[in-house]
XYZ file of C-alpha atoms in Angstrom:
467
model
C 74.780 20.410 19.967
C 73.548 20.569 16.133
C 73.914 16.742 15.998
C 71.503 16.898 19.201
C 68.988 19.125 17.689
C 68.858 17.288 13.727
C 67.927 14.266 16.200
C 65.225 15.730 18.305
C 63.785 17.407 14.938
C 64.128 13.955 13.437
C 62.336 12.362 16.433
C 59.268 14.595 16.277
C 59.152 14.189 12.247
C 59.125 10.556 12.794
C 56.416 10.717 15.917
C 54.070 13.112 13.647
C 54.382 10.680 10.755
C 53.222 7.694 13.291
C 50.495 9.875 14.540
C 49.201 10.877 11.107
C 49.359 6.542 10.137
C 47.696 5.962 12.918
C 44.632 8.412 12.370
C 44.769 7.006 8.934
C 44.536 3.652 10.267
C 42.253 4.414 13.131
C 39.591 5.994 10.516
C 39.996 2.652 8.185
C 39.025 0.711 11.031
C 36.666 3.157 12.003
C 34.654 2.040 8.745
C 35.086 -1.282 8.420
C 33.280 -1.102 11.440
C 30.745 0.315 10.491
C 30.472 -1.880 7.688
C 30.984 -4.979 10.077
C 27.644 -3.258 12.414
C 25.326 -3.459 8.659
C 25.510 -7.070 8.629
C 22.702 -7.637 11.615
C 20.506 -4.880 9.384
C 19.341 -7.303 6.949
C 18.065 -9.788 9.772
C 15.954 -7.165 11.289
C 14.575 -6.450 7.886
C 13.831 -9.850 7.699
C 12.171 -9.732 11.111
C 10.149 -6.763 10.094
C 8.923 -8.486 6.397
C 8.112 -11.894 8.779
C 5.756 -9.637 11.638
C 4.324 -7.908 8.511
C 3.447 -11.575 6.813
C 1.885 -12.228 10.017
C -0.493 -9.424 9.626
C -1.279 -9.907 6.255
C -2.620 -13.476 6.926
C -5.001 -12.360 9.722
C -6.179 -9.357 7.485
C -7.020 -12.254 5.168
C -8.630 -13.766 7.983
C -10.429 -11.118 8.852
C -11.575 -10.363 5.139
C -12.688 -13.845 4.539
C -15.157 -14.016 8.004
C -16.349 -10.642 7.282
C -16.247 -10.269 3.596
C -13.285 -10.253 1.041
C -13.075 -7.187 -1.518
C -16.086 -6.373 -3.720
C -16.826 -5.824 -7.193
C -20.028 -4.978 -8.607
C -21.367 -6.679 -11.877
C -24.615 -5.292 -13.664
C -27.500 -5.151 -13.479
C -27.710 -6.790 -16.666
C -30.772 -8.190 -18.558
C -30.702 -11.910 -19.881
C -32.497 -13.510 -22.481
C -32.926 -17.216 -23.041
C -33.998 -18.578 -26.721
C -33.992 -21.373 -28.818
C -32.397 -21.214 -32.070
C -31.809 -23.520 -34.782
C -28.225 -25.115 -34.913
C -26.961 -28.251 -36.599
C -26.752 -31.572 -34.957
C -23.358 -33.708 -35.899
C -25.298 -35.666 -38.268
C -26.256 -32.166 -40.191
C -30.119 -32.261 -38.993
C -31.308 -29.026 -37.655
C -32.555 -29.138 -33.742
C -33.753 -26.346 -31.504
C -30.759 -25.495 -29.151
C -31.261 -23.046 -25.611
C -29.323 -20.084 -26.190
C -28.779 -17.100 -23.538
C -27.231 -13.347 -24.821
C -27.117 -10.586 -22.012
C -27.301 -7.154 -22.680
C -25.495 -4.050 -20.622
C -27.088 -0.707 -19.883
C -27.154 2.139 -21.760
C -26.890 4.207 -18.398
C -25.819 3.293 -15.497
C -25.374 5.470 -12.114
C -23.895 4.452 -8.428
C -24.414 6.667 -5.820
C -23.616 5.819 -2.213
C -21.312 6.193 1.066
C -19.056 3.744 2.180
C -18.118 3.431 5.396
C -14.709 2.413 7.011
C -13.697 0.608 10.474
C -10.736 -1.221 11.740
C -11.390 -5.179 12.616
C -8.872 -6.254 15.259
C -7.412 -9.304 16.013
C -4.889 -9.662 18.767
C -2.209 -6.747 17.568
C -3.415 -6.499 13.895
C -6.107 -4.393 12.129
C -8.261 -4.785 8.585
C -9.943 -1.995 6.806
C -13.569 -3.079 6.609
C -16.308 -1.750 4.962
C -20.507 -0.829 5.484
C -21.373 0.601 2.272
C -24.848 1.818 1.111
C -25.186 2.549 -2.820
C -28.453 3.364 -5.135
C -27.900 1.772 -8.671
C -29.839 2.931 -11.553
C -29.709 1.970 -14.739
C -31.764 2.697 -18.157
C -31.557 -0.122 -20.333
C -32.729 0.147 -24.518
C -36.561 -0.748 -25.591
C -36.999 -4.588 -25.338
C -37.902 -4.692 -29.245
C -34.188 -3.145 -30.031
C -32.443 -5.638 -27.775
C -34.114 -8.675 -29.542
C -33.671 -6.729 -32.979
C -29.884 -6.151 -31.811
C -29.488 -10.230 -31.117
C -31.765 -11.182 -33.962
C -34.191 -13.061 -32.138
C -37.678 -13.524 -32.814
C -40.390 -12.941 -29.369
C -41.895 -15.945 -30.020
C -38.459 -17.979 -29.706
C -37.839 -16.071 -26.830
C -37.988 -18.486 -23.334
C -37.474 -16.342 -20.179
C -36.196 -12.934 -19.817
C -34.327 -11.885 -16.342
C -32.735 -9.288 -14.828
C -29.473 -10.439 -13.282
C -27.048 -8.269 -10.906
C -24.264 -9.724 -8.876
C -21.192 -9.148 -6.352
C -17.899 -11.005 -6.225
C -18.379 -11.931 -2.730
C -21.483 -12.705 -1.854
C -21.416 -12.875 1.997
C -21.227 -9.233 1.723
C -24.778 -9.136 1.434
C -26.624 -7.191 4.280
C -30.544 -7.756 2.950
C -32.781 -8.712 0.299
C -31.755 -7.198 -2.812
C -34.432 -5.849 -4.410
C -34.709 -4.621 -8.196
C -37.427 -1.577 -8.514
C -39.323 -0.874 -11.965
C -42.460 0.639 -12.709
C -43.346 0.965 -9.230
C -42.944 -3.211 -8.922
C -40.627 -4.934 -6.738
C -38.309 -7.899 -8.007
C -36.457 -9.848 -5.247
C -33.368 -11.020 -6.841
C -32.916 -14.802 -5.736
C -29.594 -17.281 -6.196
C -30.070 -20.543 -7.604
C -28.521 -23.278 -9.341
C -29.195 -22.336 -12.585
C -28.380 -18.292 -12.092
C -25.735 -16.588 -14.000
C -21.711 -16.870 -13.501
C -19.342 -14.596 -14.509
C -15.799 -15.656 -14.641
C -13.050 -13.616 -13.436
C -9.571 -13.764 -12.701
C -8.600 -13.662 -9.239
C -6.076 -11.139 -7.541
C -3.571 -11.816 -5.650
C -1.096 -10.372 -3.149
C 2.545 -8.778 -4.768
C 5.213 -8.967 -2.588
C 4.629 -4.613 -1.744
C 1.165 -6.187 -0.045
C -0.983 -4.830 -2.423
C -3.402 -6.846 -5.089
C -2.698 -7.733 -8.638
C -3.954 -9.265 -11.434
C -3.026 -13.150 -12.169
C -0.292 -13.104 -14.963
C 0.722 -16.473 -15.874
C 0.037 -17.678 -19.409
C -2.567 -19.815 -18.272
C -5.316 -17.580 -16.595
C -7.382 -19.024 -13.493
C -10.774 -18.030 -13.141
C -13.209 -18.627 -10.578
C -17.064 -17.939 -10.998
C -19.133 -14.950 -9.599
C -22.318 -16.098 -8.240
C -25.107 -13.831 -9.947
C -28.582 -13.680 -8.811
C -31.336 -13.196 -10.652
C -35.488 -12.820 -11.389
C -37.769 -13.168 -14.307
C -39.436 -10.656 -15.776
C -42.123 -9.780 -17.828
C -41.540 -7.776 -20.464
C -44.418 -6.130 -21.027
C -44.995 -4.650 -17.882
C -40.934 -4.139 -16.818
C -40.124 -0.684 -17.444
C -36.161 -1.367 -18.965
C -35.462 2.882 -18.765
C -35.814 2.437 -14.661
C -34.486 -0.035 -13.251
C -33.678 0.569 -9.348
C -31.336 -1.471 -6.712
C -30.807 -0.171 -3.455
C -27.858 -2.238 -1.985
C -26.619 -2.408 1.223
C -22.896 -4.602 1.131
C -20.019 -5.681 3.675
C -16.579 -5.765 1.873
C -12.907 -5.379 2.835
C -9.761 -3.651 1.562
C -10.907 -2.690 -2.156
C -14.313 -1.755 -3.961
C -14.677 -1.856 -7.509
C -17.348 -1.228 -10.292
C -17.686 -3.084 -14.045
C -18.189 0.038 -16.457
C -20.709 -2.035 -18.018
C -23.035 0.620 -19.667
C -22.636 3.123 -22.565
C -22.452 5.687 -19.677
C -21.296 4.796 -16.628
C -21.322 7.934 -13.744
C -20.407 6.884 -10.123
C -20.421 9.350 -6.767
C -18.850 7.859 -3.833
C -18.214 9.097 -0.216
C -15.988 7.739 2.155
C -14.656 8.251 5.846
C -11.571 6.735 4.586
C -8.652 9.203 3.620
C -5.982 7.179 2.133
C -7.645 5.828 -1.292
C -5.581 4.260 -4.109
C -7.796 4.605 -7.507
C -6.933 0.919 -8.927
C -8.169 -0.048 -12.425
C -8.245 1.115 -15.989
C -10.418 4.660 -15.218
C -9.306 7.728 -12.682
C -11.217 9.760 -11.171
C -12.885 12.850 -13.585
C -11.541 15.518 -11.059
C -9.284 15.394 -7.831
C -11.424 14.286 -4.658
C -13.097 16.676 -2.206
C -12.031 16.471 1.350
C -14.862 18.071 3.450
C -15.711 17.431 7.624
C -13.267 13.918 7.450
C -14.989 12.796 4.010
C -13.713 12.354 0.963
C -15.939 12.486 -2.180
C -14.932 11.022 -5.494
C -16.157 10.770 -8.997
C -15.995 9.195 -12.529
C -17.845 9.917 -15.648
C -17.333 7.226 -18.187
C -18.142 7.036 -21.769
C -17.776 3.610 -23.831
C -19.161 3.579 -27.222
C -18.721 -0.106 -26.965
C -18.706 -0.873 -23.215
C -16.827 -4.627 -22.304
C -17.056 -6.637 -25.492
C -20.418 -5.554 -26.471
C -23.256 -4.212 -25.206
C -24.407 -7.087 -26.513
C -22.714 -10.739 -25.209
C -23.074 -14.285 -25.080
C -21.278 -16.465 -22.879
C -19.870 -15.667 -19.071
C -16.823 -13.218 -19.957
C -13.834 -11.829 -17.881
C -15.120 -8.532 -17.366
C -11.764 -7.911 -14.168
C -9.972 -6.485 -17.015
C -12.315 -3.517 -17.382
C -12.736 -2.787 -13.568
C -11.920 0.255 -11.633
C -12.661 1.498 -8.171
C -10.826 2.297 -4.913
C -8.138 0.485 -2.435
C -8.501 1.376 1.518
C -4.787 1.712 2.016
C -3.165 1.498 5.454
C -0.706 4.211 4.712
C 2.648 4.508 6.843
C 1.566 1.897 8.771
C 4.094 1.069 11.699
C 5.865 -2.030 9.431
C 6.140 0.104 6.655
C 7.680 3.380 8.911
C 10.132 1.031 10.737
C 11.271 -0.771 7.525
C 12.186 2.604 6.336
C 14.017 3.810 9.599
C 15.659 0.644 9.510
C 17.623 1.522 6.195
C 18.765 4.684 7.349
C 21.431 2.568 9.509
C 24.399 3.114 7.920
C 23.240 6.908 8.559
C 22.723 6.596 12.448
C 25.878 4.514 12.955
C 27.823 6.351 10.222
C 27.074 9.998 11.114
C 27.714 8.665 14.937
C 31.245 7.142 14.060
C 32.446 10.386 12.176
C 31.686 12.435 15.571
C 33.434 10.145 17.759
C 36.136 10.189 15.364
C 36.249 14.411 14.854
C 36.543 14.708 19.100
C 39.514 12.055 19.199
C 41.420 13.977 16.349
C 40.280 17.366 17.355
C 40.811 17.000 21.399
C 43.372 14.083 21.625
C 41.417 11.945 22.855
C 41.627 7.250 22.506
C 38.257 5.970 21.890
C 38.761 2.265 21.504
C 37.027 0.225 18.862
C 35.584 -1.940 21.421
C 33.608 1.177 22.628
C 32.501 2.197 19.065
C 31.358 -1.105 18.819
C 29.343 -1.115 21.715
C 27.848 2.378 20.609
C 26.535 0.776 17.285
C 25.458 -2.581 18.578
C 22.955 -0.265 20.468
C 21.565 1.582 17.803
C 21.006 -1.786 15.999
C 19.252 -2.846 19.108
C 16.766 0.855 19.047
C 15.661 -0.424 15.474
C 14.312 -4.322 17.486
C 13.170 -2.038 19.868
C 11.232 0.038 17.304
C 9.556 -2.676 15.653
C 8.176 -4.471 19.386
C 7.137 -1.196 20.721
C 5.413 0.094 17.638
C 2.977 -3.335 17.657
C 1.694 -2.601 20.857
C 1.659 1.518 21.132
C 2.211 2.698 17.251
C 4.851 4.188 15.063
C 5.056 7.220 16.966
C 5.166 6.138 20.749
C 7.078 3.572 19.738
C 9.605 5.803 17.747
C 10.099 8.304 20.861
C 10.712 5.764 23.409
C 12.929 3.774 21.978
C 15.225 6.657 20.147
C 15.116 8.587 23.823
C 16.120 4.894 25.391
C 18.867 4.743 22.753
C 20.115 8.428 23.252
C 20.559 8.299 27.132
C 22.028 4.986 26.499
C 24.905 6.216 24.431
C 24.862 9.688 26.363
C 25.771 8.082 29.587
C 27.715 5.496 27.922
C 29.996 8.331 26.196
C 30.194 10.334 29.283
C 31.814 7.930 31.247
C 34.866 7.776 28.926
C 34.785 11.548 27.921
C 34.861 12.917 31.025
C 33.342 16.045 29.449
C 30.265 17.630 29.330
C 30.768 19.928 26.611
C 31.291 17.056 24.330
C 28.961 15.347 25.554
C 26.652 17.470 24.656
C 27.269 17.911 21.495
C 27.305 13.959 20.397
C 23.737 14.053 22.415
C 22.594 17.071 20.139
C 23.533 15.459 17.301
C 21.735 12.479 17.975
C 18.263 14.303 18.967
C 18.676 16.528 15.923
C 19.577 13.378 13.643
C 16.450 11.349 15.222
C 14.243 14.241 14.771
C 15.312 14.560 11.148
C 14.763 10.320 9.867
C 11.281 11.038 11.608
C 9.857 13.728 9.819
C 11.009 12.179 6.946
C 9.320 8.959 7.445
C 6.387 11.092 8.371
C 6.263 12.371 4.797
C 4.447 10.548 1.345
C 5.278 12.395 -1.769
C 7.911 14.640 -0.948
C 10.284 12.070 1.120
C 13.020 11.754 -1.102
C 13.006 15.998 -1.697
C 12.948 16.342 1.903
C 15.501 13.166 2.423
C 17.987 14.391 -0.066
C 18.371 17.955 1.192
C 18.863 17.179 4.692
C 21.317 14.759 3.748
C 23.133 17.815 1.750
C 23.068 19.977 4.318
C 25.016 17.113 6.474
C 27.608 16.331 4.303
C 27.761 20.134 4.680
C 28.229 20.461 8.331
C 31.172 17.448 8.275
C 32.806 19.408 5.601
C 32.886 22.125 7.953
C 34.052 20.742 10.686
C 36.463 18.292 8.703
C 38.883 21.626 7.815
C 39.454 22.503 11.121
C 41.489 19.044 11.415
C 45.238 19.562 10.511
C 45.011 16.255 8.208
C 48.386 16.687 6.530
C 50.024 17.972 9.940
C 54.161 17.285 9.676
C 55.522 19.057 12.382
């Protein structure tokens, strides 16, 4: 009889031994699973970055029919001369020479108004913008004093004012001073500026060119002659109506440079080497924004001779599409491991808690569809938007695996509670990928308070259980 029960106790030692290998087991499995379910994430990322690329080229598109991003240049003044120079056989000859000369003061005031362009399934920030320019330039007799010419070797003086793109030109442009119009006009022998181009980092936004070897391609200035005499150089006028796209920026070409902008648009990056003086003003869907600059010695010299790269010294705003759908369902995308993870862990607390078999095969199945919700996020969210597109296909995923879990379960309490989890878990990635600045704070304590919960739950399982 004793012999009898040292075997049965020796029986159920051994069977609670198996059954605590075989959680151990089952749970090692568990997450190499769920390591095995990452390996399609990178190929929907991929997906994502390709449908994005597509965008970006028909923004370009778009940008280059309408008209690409705008910077401002001037007004400045220029002055043509002849000067004596040596020849190469040491005889001196009269030689053209040209200097141009900044503004003491120079103010832009305007609005600037935003649309969307579409084409097919993609949009471009475009822009209408209406600005008054006025500058106040020194006496004429400095400025030749300054460059140490004499009038009578002067040849032509102009006034010369420019934008980097110039199909963004909506009329005449038309310099004002001393009650006398000057029509600005583009010929073959106006002004270029060179500048170095910008061009797309892999985040989608511009930067400068920085190879050692700089490209630059020439800004088309236009330009009129003047007289002297009669121009008045402490009022000089433009009012300019311009088309641009994606960014606007000003050259802080004067001593003083004072710009007031106002835009429909509420997500503004400042870009450039100058902020705004104080934070923007957000008043009826407008946003107003300033700058106040002071340069003793504004580019390289008031005072300059040949065609400079003034890109350097630019500043000015970026029409950002913020949280755009790509960008929203990259993000959800690499919460993955925290859908199918979090998922996985339930599963596996029911079978230890309630006895119950899931088999791989069905936690596969379970994770192959919430890889699928994140293709389905992406092709929704190109036709209907982030959001739409977000609710559909996470309430398409969540009936999917309620049903699916159901019909092995056979319990509606459970049930229930994996389907809570998964609303409550979907609700959660979304407001965080609804959120700019505070993401991560927001990210990181909701992830705390998870860990939390399984730590919770995790004690009521008898891990070390022995008899």
């Amino acid at each position: 009889m004793e012999n009898n029960d040292l075997e049965n106790e020796y029986q159920t030692e051994n069977q609670s031994v198996y059954s605590q290998n075989k959680t151990m087991i089952k749970g090692f499995l568990v997450c190499l699973l769920v390591l095995g379910l990452l390996i399609p994430i990178p190929f929907i990322l991929n997906l994502i970055e390709e449908r994005q690329g597509n965008k970006e080229k028909v923004i370009t598109e778009i940008s280059d029919k309408w008209s690409g991003k705008q910077t401002i240049y001037g007004p400045f003044i220029e002055v043509t001369y002849m000067e004596n120079v040596n020849d190469a056989q040491g005889k001196v000859v009269k030689q053209q020479m040209k200097k141009y000369v900044s503004a003491n003061d120079l103010n832009i005031n305007g609005t600037i108004d935003t649309q969307l362009k579409s084409r097919s399934i993609y949009e471009a920030v475009v822009y209408n913008s209406k600005l008054n320019i006025n500058s106040k330039f020194k006496n004429y007799s400095d400025m030749l004093a300054e460059m140490e010419v004499s009038p009578e070797n002067v040849v032509s003086t102009k006034i010369v004012f420019g934008i980097s793109d110039s199909k963004g030109y909506e009329n005449k442009v038309v310099v004002q001073s001393n009650n006398k119009n000057y029509p600005l006009n583009m010929d073959n022998s106006s002004t270029t500026i060179d500048i170095q181009p910008e061009v797309r980092a892999e985040n989608g936004e511009y930067s400068e060119q920085t190879t050692t070897t700089k490209k630059v391609m020439p800004v088309q200035m236009m330009s009129q002659k003047i007289d002297p005499s009669t121009f008045d150089f402490n009022q000089v006028s433009i009012n300019l109506v311009m088309k641009g796209s994606q960014m606007f920026n000003i050259i802080p070409s004067a001593i003083n440079t004072k710009v007031d902008l106002t835009t429909n648009w509420k997500d503004l990056k400042y870009d450039g080497n100058f902020l705004p003086n104080s934070d923007p003003e957000t008043k009826n869907g407008k946003t107003n924004v300033k700058w106040s600059i002071y340069q003793q010695n504004p580019l390289q010299g008031q005072i300059w001779q040949d065609a400079s790269n003034f890109s350097d010294y630019s500043f000015g705003v970026n029409f950002l599409q913020m949280n755009d759908h790509y960008d929203k369902t990259y993000r959800s995308t690499k919460y993955a491991i925290l859908f199918i993870g979090l998922t996985f862990v339930a599963f596996f607390f029911i079978e230890s808690r309630n006895n119950f078999n899931i088999h791989l095969v069905q936690y596969a199945l379970v994770g192959f569809a919430i890889c699928v919700n994140f293709v389905l996020l992406l092709s929704f969210s190109e036709y209907l938007g982030f959001d739409i597109a977000y609710f559909i296909s996470s309430g398409a995923t969540i009936l999917l695996i309620t049903f699916f879990v159901n019909s092995f379960l056979k319990s509606f309490g459970l049930t229930f509670k994996i389907t809570l989890m998964l609303i409550l878990l979907y609700a959660f990635i979304y407001s965080v990928l609804q959120l700019k600045e505070h993401a991560l704070l927001v990210g990181s304590i909701g992830l705390f308070i998870i860990v939390a919960i399984l730590m919770y739950y995790s004690k009521n399982i008898e891990w070390n259980k022995t008899k």
